[in-house]
PDB file of C-alpha atoms in Angstrom:
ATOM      1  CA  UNK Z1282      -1.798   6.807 -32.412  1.00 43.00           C
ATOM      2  CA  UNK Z1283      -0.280   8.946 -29.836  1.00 44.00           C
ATOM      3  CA  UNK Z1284       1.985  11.620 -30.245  1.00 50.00           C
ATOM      4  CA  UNK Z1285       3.736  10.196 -27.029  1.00 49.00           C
ATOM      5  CA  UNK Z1286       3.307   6.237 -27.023  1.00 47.00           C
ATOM      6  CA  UNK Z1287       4.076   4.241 -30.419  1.00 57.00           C
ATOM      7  CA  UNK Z1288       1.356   2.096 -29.400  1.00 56.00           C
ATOM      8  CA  UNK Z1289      -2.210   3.101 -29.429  1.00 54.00           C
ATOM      9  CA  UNK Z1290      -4.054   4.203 -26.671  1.00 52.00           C
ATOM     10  CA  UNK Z1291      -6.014   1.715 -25.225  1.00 52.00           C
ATOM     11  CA  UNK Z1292      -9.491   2.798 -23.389  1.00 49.00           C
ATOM     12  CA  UNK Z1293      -9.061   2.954 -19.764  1.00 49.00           C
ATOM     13  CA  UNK Z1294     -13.052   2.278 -18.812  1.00 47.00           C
ATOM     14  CA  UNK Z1295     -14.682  -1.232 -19.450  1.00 50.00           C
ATOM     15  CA  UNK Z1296     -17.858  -1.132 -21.138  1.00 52.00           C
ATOM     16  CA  UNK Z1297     -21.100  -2.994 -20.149  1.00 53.00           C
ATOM     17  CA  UNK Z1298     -22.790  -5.285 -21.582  1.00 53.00           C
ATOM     18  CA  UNK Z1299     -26.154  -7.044 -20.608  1.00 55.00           C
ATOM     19  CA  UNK Z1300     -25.027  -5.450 -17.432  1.00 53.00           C
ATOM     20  CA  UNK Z1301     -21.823  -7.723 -17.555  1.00 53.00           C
ATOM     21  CA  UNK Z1302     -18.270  -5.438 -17.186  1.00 48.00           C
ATOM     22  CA  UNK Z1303     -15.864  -6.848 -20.313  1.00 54.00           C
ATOM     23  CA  UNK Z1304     -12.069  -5.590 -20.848  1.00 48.00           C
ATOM     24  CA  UNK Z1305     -11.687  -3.290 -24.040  1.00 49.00           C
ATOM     25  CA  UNK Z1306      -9.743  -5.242 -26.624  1.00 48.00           C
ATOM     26  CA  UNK Z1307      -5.853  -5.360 -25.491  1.00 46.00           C
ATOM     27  CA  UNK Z1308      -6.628  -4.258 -21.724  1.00 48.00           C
ATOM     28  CA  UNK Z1309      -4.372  -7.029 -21.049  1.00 50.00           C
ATOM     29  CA  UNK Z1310      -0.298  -5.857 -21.055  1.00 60.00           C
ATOM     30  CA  UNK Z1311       2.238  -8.248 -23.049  1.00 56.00           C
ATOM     31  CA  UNK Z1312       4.204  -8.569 -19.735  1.00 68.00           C
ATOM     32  CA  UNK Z1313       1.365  -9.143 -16.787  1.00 81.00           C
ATOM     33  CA  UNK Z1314       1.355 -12.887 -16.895  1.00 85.00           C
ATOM     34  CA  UNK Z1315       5.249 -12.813 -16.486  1.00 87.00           C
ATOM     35  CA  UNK Z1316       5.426 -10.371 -13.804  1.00 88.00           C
ATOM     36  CA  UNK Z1317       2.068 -12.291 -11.942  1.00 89.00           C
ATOM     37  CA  UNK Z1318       4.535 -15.472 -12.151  1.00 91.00           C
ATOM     38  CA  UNK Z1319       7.646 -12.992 -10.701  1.00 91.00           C
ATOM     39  CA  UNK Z1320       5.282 -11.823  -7.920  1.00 91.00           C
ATOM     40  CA  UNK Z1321       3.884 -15.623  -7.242  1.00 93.00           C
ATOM     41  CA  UNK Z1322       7.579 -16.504  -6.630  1.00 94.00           C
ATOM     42  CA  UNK Z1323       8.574 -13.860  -4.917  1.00 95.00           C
ATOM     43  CA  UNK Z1324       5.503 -14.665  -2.393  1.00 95.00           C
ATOM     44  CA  UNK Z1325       6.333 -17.549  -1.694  1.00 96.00           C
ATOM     45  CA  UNK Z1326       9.739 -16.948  -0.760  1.00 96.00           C
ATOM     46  CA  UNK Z1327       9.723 -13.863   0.356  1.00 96.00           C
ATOM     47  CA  UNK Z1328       6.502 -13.517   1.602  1.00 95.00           C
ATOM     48  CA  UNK Z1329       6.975 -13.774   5.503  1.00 96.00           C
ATOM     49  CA  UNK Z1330      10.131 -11.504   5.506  1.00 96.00           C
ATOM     50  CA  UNK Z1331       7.616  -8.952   4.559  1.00 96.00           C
ATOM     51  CA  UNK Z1332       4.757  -9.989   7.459  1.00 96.00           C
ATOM     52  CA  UNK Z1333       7.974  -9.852  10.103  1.00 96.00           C
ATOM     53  CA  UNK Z1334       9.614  -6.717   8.869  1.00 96.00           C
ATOM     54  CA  UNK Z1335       6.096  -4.935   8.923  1.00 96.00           C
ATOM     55  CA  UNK Z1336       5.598  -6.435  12.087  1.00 95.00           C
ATOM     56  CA  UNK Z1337       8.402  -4.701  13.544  1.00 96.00           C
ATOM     57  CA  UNK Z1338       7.793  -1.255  12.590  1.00 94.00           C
ATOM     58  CA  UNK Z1339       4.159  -0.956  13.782  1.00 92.00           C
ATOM     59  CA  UNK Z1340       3.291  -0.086  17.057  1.00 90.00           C
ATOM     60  CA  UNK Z1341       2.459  -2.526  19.441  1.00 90.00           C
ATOM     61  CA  UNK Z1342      -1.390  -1.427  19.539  1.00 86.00           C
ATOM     62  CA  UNK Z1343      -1.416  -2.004  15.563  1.00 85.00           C
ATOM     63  CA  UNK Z1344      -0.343  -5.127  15.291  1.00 89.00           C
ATOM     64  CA  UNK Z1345      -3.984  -5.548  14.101  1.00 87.00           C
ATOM     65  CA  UNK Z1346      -2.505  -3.372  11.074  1.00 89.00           C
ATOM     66  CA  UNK Z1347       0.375  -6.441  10.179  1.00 93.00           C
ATOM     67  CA  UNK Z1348      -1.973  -8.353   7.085  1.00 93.00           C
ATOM     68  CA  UNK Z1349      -2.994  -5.025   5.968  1.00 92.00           C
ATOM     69  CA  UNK Z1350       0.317  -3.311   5.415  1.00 94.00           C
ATOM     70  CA  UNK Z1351       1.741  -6.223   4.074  1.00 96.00           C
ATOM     71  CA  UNK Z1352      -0.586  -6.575   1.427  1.00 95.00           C
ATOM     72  CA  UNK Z1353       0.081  -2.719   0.430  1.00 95.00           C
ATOM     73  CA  UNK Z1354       3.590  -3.710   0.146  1.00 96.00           C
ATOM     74  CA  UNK Z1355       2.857  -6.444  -2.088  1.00 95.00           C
ATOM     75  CA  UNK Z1356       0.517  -4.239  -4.279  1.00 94.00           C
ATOM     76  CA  UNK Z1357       3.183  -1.508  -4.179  1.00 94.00           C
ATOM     77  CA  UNK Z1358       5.776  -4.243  -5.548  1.00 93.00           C
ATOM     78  CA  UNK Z1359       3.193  -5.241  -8.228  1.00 91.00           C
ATOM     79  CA  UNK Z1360       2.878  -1.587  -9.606  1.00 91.00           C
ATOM     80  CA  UNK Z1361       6.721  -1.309  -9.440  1.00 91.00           C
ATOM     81  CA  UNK Z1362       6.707  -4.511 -11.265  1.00 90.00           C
ATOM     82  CA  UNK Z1363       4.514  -3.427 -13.785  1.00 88.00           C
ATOM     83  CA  UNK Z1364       6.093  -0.112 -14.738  1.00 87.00           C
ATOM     84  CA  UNK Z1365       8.664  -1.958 -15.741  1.00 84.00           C
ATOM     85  CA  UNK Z1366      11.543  -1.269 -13.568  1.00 85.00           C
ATOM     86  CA  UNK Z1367      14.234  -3.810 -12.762  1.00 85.00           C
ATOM     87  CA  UNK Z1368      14.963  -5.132  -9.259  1.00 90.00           C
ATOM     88  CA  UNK Z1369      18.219  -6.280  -8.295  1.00 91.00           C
ATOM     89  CA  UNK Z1370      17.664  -7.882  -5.291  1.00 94.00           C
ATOM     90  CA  UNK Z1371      14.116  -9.013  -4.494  1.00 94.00           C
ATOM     91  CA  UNK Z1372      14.550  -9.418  -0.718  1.00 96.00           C
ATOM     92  CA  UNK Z1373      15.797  -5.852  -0.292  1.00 95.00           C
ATOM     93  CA  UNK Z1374      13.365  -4.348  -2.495  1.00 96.00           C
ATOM     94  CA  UNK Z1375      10.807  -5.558  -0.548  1.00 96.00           C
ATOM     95  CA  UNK Z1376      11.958  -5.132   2.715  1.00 96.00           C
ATOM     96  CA  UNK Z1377      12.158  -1.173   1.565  1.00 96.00           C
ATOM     97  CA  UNK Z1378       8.894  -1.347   0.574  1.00 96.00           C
ATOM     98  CA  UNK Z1379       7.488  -2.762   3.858  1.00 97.00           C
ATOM     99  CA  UNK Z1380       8.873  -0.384   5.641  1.00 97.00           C
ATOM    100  CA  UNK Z1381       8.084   2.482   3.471  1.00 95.00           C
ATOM    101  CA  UNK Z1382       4.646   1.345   3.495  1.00 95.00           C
ATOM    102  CA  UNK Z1383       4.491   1.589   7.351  1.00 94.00           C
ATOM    103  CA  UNK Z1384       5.968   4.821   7.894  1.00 94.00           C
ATOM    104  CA  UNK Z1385       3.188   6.340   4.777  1.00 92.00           C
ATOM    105  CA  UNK Z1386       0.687   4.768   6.908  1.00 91.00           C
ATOM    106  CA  UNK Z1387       2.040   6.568  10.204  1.00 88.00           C
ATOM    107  CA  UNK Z1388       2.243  10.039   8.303  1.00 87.00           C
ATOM    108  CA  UNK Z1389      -1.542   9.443   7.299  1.00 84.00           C
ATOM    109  CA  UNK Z1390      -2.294   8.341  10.758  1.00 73.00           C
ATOM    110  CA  UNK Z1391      -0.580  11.431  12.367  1.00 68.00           C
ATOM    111  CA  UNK Z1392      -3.001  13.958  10.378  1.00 63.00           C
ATOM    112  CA  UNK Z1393      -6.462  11.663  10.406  1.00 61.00           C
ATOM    113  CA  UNK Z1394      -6.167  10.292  13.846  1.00 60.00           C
ATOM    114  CA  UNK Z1395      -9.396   9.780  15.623  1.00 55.00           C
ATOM    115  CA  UNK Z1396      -9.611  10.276  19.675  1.00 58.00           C
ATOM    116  CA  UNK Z1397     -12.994   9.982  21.644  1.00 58.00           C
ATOM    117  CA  UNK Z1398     -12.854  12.294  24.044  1.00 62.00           C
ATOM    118  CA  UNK Z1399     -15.541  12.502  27.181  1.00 68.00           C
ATOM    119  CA  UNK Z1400     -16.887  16.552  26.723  1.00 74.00           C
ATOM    120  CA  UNK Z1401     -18.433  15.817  30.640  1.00 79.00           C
ATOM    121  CA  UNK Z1402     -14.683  15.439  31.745  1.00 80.00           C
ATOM    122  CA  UNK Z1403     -12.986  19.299  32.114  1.00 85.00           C
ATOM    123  CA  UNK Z1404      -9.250  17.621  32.072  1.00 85.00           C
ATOM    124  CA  UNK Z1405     -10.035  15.858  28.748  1.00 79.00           C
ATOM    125  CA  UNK Z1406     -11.624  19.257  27.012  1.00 82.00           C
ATOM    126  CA  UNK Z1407      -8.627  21.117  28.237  1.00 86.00           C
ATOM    127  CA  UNK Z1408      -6.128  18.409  26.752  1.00 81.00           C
ATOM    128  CA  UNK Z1409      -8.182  18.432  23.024  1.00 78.00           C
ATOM    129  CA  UNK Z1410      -8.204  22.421  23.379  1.00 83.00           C
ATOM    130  CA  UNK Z1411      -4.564  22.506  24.088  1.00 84.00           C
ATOM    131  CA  UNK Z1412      -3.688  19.535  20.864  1.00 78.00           C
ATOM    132  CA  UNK Z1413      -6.267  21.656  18.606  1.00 80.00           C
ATOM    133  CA  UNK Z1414      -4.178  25.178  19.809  1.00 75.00           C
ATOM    134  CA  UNK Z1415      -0.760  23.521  19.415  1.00 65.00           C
ATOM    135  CA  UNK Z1416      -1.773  22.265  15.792  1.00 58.00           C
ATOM    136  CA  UNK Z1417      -3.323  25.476  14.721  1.00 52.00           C
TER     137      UNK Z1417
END
């Protein structure tokens, strides 16, 4: 027992055995099969309101991004789901979500943003030297 939980602690690593990975005992939580069904139906209603209002917070050249960030919605919902917090009204939920999702992405983006940049070309050095001096 746990001083915290009432339950006991379940082990959080699967064993191996014969090389197969098997759940510890309980792994499985009382309410996952009724929150999968929740998420199933919220999917299939809900699940292209959450492709178009991803779709219109990217950036035209990431539209490539669309599939992607809608899945981390849906996994984002799913985790929500699963900690056991009520949701009043599915389609708003989610449609915060999506659009949470994208701007995370674009504050990740800002900081890890990859540029090639041509060192034979003097205007192109002095434009990274100038970004690199503005963000230092």
């Amino acid at each position: 027992m746990s001083i915290v939980a009432e339950k006991p602690v379940l082990p959080q690593v699967a064993g191996r055995v014969d090389g197969v990975l098997e759940r510890p005992a309980g792994a499985v939580r009382v309410g996952d099969a009724s929150v999968r069904a929740l998420l199933a139906d919220w999917f299939a209603a809900y699940g292209p309101l959450v492709e178009r209002v991803v779709g219109r917070q990217v950036r035209r050249e990431d539209l490539d991004l669309v599939e992607d960030l809608a899945q981390d919605a849906w996994l984002m919902a799913w985790q929500h789901l699963l900690s056991g917090q009520a949701v009043v009204s599915p389609r708003g939920f989610l449609a915060v979500v999506a659009r949470r999702r994208v701007f995370a992405h674009y504050r990740t983006a800002r900081v890890r943003r990859e540029e090639a940049t041509n060192f034979q070309d003097e205007a192109a050095v002095a434009r990274l030297a100038a970004r690199i001096g503005a963000a230092a």
